[in-house]
Short mmCIF file of C-alpha atoms in Angstrom, two decimals:
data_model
loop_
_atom_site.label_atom_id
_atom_site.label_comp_id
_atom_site.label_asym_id
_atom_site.label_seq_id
_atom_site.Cartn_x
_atom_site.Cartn_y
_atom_site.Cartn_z
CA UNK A 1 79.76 127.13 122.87
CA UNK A 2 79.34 129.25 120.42
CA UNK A 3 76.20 129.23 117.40
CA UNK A 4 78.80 129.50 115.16
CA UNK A 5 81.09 126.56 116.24
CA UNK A 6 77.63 124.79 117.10
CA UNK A 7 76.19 125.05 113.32
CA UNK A 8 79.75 123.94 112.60
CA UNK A 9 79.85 120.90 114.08
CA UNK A 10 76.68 119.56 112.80
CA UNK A 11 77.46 120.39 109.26
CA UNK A 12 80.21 118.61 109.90
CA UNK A 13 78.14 115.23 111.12
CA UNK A 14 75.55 115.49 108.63
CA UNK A 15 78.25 115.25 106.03
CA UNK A 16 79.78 112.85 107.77
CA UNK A 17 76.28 110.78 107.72
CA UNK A 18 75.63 111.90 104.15
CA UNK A 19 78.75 109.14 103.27
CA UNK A 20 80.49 112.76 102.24
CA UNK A 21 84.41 112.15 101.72
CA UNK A 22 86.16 113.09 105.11
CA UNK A 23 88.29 115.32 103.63
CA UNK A 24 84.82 117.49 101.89
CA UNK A 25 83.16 117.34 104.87
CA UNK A 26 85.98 119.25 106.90
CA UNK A 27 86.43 121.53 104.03
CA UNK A 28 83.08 122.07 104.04
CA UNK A 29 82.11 122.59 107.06
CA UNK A 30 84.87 124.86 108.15
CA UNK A 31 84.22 127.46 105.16
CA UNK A 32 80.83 127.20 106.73
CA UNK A 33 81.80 128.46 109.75
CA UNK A 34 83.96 130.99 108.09
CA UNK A 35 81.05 132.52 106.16
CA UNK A 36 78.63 132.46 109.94
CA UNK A 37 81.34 133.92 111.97
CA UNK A 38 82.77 136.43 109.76
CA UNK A 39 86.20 135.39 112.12
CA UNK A 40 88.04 135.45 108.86
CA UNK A 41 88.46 135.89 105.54
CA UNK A 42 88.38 132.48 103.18
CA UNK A 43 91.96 132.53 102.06
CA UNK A 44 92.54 131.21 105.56
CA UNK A 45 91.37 127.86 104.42
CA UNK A 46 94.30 127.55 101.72
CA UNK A 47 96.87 129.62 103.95
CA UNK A 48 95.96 126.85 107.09
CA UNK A 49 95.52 124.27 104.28
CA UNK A 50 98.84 124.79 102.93
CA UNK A 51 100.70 125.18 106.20
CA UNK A 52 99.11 122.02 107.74
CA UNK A 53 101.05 120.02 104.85
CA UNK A 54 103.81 121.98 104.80
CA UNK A 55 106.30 119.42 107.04
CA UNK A 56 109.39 117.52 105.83
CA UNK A 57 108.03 114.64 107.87
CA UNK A 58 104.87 113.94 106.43
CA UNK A 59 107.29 112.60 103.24
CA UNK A 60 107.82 109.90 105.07
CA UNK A 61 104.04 109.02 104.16
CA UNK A 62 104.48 108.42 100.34
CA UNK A 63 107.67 106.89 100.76
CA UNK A 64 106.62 104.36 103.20
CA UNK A 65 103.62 103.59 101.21
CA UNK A 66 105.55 103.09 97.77
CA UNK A 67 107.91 101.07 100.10
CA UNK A 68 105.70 98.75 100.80
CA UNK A 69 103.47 98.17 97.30
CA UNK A 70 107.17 97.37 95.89
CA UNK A 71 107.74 94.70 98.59
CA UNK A 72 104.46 93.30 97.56
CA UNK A 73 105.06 93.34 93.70
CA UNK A 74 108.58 92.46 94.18
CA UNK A 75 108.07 89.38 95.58
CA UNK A 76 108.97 89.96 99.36
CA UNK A 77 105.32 89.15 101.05
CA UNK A 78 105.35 86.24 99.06
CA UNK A 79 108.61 84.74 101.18
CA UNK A 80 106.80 86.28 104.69
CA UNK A 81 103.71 84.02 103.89
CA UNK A 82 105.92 80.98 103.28
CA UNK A 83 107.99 81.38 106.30
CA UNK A 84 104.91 81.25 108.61
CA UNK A 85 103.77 78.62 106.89
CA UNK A 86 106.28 76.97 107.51
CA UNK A 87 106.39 77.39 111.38
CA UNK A 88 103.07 77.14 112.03
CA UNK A 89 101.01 76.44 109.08
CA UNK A 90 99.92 72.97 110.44
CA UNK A 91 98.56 73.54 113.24
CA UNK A 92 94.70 73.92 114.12
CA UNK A 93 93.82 77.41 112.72
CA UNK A 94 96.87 77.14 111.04
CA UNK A 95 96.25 78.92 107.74
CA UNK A 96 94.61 82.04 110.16
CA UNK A 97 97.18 82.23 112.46
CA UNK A 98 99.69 82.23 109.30
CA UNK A 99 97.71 85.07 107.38
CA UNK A 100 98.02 86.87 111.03
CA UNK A 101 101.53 86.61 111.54
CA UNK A 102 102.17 87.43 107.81
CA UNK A 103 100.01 90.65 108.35
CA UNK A 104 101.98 91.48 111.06
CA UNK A 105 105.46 90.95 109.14
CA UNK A 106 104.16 92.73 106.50
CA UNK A 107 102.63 95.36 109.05
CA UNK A 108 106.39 96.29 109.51
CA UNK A 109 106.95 96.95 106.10
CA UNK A 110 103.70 98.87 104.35
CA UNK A 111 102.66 101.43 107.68
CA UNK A 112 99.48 101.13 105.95
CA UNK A 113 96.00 99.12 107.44
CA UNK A 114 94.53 98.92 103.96
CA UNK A 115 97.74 97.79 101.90
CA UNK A 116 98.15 95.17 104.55
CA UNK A 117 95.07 93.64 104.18
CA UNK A 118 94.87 93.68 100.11
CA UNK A 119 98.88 92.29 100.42
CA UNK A 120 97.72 89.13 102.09
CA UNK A 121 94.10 88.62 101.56
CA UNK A 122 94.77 88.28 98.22
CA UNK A 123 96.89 85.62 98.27
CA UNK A 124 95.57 83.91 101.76
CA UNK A 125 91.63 84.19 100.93
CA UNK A 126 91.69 81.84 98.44
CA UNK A 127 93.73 78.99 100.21
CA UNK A 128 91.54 79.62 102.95
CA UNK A 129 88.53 79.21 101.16
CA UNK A 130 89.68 76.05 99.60
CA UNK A 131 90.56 74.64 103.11
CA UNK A 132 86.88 74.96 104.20
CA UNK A 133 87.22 77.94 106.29
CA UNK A 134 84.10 80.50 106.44
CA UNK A 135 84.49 83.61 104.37
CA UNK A 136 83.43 85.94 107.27
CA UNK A 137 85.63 84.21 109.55
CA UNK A 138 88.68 85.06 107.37
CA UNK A 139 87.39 88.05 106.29
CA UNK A 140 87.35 89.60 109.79
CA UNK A 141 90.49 87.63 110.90
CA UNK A 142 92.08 89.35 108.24
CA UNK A 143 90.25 93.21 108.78
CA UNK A 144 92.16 92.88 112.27
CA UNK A 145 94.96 91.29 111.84
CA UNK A 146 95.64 93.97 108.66
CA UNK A 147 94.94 96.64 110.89
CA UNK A 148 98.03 96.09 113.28
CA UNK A 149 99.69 97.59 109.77
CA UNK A 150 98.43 101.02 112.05
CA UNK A 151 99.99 100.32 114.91
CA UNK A 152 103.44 98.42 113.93
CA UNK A 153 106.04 100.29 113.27
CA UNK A 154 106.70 101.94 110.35
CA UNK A 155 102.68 103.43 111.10
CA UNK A 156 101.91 105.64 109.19
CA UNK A 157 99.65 106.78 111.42
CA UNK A 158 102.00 106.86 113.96
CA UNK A 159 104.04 109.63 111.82
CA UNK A 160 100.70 111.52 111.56
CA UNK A 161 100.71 111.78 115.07
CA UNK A 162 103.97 112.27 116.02
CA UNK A 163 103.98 115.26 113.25
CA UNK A 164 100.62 116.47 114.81
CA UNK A 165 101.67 116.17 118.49
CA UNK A 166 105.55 117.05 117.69
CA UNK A 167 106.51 113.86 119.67
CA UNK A 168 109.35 111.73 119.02
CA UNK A 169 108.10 109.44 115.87
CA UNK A 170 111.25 106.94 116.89
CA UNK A 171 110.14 106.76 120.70
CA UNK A 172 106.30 105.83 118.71
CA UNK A 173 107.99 103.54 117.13
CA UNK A 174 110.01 101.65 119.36
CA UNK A 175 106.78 102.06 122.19
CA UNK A 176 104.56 100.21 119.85
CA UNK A 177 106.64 96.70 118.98
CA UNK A 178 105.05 95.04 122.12
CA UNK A 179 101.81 96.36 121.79
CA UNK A 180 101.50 94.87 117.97
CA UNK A 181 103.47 91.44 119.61
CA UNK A 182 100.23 91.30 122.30
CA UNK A 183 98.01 92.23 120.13
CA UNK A 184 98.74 89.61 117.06
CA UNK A 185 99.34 87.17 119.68
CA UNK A 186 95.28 87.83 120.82
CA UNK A 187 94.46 87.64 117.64
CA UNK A 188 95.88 84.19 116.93
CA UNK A 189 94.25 82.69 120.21
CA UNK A 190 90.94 83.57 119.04
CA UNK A 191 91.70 82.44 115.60
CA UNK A 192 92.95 78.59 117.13
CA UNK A 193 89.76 78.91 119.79
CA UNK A 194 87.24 79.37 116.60
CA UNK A 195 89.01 77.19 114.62
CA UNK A 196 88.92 74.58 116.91
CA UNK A 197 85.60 74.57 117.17
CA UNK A 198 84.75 74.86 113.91
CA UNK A 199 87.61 71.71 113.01
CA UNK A 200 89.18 74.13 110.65
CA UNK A 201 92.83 71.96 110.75
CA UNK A 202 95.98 73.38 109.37
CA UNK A 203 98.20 72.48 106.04
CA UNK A 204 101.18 70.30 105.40
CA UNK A 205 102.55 68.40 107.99
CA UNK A 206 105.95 70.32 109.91
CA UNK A 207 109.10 70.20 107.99
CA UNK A 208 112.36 71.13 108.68
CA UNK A 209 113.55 71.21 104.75
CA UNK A 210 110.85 73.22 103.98
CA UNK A 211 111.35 75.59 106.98
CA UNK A 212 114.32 76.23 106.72
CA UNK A 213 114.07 76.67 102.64
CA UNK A 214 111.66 79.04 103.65
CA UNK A 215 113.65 80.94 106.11
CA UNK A 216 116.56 80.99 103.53
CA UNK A 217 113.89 82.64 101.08
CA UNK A 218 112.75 85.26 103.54
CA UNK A 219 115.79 86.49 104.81
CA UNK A 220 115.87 89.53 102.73
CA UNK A 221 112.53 90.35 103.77
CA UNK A 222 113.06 90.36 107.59
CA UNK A 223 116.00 92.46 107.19
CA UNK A 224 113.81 95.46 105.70
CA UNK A 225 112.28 96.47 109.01
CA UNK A 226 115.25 95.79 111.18
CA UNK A 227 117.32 98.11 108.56
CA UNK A 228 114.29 100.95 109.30
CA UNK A 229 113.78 100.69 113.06
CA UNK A 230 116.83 99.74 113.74
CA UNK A 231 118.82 102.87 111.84
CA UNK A 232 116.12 105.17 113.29
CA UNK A 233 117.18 104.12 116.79
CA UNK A 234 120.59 104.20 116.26
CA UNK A 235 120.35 107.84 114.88
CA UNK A 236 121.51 106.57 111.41
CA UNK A 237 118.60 108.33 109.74
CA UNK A 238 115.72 109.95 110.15
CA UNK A 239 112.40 108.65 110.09
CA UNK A 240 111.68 110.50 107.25
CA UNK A 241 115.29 109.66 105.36
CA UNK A 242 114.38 105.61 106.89
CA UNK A 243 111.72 105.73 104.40
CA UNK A 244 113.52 106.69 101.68
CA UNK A 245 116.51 103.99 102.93
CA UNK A 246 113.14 101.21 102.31
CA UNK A 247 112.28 102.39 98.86
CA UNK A 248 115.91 102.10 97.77
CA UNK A 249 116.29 98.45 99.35
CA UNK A 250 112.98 97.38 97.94
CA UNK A 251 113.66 98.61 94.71
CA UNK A 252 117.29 96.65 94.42
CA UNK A 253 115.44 93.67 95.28
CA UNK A 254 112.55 93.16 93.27
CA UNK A 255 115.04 94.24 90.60
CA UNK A 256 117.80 92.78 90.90
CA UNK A 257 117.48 89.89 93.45
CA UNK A 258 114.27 88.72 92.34
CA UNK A 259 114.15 90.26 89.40
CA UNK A 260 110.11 90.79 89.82
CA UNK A 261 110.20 94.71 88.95
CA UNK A 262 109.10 95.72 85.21
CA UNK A 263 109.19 99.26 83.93
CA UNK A 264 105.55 98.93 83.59
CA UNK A 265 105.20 97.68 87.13
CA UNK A 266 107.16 100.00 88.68
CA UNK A 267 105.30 103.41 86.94
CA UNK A 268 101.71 101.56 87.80
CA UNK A 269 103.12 101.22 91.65
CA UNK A 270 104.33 105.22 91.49
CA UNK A 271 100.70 106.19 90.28
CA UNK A 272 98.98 104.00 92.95
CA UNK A 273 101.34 105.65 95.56
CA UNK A 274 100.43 109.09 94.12
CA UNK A 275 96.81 108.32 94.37
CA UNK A 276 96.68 107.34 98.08
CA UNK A 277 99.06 110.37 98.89
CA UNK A 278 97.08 112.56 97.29
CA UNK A 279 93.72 111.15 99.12
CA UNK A 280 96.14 111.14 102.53
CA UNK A 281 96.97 114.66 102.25
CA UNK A 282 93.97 116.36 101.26
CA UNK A 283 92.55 114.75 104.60
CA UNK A 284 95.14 116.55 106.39
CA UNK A 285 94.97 119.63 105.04
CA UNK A 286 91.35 120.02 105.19
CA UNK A 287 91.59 118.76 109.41
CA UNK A 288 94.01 121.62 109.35
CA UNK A 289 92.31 124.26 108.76
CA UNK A 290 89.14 122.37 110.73
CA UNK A 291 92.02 122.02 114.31
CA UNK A 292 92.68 125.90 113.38
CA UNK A 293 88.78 126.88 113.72
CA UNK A 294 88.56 124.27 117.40
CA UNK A 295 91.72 126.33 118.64
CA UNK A 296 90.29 129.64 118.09
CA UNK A 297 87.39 128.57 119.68
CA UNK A 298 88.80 127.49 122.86
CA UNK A 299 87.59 123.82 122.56
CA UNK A 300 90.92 121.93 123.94
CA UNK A 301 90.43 124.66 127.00
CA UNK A 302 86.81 123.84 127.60
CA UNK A 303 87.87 120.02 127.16
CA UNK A 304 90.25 120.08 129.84
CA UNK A 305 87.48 122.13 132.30
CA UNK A 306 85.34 119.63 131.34
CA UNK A 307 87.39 116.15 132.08
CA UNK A 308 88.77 117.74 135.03
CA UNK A 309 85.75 118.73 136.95
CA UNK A 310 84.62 115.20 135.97
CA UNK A 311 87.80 113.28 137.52
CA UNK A 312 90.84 114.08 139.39
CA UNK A 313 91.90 110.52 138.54
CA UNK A 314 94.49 110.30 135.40
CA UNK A 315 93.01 106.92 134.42
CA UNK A 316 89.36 107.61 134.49
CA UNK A 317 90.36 110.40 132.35
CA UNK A 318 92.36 108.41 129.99
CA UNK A 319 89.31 105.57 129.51
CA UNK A 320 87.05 108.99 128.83
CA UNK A 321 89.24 109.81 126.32
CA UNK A 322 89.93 106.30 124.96
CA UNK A 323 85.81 106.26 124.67
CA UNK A 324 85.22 109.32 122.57
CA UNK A 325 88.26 107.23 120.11
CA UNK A 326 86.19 104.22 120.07
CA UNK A 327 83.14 105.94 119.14
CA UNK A 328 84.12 108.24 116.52
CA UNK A 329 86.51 105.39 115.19
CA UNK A 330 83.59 103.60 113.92
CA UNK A 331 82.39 106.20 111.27
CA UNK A 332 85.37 108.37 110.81
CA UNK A 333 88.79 108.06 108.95
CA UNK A 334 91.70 107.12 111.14
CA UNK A 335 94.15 110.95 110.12
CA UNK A 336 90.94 113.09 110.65
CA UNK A 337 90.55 111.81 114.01
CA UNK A 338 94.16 111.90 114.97
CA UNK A 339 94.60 115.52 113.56
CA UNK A 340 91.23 116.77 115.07
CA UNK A 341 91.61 115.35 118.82
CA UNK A 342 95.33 115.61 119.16
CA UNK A 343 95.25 119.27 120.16
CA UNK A 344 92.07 118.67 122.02
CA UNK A 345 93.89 116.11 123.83
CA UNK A 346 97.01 117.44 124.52
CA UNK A 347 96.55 119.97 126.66
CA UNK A 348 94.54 117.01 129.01
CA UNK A 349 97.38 114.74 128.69
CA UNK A 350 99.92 117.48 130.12
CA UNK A 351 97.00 118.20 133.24
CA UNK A 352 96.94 114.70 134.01
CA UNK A 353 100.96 114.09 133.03
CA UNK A 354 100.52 111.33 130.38
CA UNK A 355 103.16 110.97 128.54
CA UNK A 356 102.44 111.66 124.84
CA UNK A 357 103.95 108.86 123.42
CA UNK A 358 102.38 106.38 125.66
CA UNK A 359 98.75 108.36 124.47
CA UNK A 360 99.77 107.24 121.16
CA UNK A 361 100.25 104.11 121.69
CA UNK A 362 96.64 103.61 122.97
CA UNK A 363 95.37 105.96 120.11
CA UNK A 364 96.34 104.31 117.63
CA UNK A 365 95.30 101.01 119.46
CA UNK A 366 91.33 102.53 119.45
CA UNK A 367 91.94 103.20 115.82
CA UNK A 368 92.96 100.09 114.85
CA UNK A 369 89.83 98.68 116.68
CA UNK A 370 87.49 101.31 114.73
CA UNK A 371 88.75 100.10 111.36
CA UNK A 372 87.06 96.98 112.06
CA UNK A 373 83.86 98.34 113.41
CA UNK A 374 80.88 99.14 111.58
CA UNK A 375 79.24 101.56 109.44
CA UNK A 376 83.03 102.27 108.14
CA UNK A 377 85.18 99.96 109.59
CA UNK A 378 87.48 100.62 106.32
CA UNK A 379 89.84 97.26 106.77
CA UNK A 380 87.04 95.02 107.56
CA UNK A 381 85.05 96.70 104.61
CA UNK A 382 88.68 96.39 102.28
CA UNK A 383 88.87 92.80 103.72
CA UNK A 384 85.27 91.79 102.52
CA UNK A 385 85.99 93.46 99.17
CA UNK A 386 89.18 91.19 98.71
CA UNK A 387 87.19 87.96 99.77
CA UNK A 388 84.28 89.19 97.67
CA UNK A 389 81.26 88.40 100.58
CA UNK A 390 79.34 91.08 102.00
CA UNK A 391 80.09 92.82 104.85
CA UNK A 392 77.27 91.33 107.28
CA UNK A 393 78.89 87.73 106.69
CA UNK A 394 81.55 89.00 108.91
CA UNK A 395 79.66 89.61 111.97
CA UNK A 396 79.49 86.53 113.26
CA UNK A 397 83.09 86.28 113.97
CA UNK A 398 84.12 89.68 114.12
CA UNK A 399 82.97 90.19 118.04
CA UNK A 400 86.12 87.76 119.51
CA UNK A 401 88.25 89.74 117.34
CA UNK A 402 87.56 93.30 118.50
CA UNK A 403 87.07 91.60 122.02
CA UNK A 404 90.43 90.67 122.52
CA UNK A 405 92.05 93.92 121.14
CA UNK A 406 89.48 95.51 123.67
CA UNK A 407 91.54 93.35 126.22
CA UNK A 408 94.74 94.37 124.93
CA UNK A 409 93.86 97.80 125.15
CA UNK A 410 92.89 97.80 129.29
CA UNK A 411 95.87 95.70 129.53
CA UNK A 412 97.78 98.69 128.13
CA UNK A 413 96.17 101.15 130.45
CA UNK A 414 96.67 99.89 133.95
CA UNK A 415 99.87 98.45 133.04
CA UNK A 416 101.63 101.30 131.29
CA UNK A 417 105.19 99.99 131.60
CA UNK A 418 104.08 97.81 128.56
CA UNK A 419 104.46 100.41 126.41
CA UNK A 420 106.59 102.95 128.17
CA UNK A 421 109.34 100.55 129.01
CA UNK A 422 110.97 99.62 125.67
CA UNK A 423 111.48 103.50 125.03
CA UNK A 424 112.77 104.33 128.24
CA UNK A 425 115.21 101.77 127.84
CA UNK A 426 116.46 102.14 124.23
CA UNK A 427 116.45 105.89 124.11
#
């Protein structure tokens, strides 16, 4: 290793420890390096800058996003939460299992971790609250179960990835609808076995007037992410063009279905979208030019001399790498750590012939995880804001959470035909 690459790397942590934005801290930190090493001149950082935004697919990013803040104002989640209400709502737990299912509906709408959680907590919180249930307990019921918005399809994560790795973003797609199913299903045992315990019970008693009101209501709702996946699989559109296909279908609803769209409303969503875009972006152009600097050093080569004179094995390999995900997931944002390790990665995962997609899957998996782990964990931290209690209170309950999507995620490695299957079959 070089000095220069060394100094670079820890400028890079102590920004990262300072509580610098992730974006300044790569930006930083590579002009650093450029200024040591003398390897170039500084316009590299805007020429790499530019050219690591400079794909069609990333506008599927603002498009999904806008997609699903009008299926939130337009009164869409609204009709999710009241279906699962309805079908499970009065159960033990029932109000947490409900707020995870709805997460996971609306997971398959927004692509987003942090929109998810907002979406529902804000609505689900409160009735929670008044139904005796512990803040922290639905605080980090709701961090985790929001966070499945990264790994359900339409993730937009997922089209980071796919972008970074130049893998097939429908294959991602399809590959991760039973890892979300396993995964919200974990979630919802834990929620029952703490619940139980705790004699949280559930709401009104089972109805089928009310259920099937409710699945009359929702209707529109579930046919958003069929119309996405579903068109991307059949080669109807792009993912890219998919996105676009959910803004328009979002848009004629909350206007003129359920007439919930205002003017006002509608140029308040656009700014909100443009804001979290623009905060998006800048993160990957900055790990742009920060992958360029890693490449030129030879890091994914010394990587892949280092894993394989540890292990011959693929698998041991794999949990290395799904270790180094866990870790850095816990103080560092979810695109950096995608667009930093992915070309570090991929030269391992074609030694050891993982398939890409199925690396994905698992990535995005260990994300999902670190968004609920502390110092960042940025959904728990959003979920605490929504509920208003600090982040400590969550604690208590948090370790069944991120123990079960632990389980998921070991479940996913030695029995790869989980994820791989679905794929395989439908493309």
């Amino acid at each position: 290793m070089s000095l220069a690459l060394a100094l670079l790397l820890v400028v890079f942590v102590l920004l990262v420890l300072l509580d610098a934005p992730i974006a300044v801290a790569l930006g930083l930190s590579s002009m650093f390096y450029l200024l040591i090493a003398d390897a170039a001149p500084l316009i590299v950082v805007a020429q790499r800058a530019v050219a690591g935004i400079n794909s069609f697919t990333l506008l599927a990013i603002p498009l999904f996003l806008l997609a699903g803040l009008l299926m939130v104002h337009g009164g869409l989640a609204p009709r999710i939460i009241a279906l699962c209400s309805a079908l499970i709502g009065r159960r033990t737990g029932g109000l947490a299992m409900v707020m995870i299912i709805a997460c996971m509906m609306f997971g398959s709408l927004s692509g987003s971790g942090v929109a998810d959680v907002v979406a529902i907590g804000t609505m689900m919180l409160p009735a929670m609250k008044d139904q005796g249930y512990a803040p922290g307990f639905s605080a980090s019921a709701l961090g985790c179960a929001g966070s499945l918005g990264t790994v359900i399809p339409p993730s937009i994560v997922l089209i980071v990835y796919g972008t970074a790795t130049n893998s097939s973003i429908g294959q991602l797609f399809v590959a991760a609808i039973i890892p979300g199913i396993l995964l919200g299903l974990g979630l919802m045992l834990v929620a029952w076995w703490i619940s139980r315990r705790n004699g949280w019970q559930g709401g009104e008693p089972f109805s089928w007037g009310e259920l099937g009101r409710a699945a009359k209501g929702s209707i529109l709702a579930m046919l958003a992410p069929i119309i996405i996946v579903g068109g991307i699989r059949l080669g109807i559109f792009t993912p890219t063009e998919a996105a676009g296909i959910g803004v328009a279908y979002a848009l004629f609803i909350g206007i003129f279905v359920y007439r919930a769209l205002s003017l006002s409303t509608l140029m308040r969503l656009l700014r909100e979208t443009t804001e979290m875009t623009g905060v998006i972006l800048l993160v990957i152009a900055s790990a742009s030019v920060f992958g360029w600097i890693l490449a030129a050093e030879q890091v994914p080569q010394m990587a892949v001399n280092g894993i394989t004179q540890a292990t011959q094995s693929g698998t041991v390999a794999l949990l290395m790498m799904m270790a180094v995900l866990l870790i850095l997931g816990t103080f560092m944002e979810s695109i950096a750590i995608i667009l930093i390790l992915a070309p570090v990665f991929l030269p391992i995962l074609g030694h050891y012939g993982i398939d890409p997609v199925y690396f994905g899957i698992l990535l995005t998996i260990n994300l999902a995880i670190g968004a609920n782990t502390p110092p960042l964990g940025i959904d728990l931290m959003a979920a605490c804001r929504v509920g208003e209690i600090p982040l400590s209170a969550s604690f208590k309950y948090l370790i069944p959470f991120l123990g079960v999507m632990v389980g998921v995620l070991l479940l996913l490695v030695l029995f790869p035909a989980l994820i791989t299957e679905l794929p395989g079959i439908l493309f």
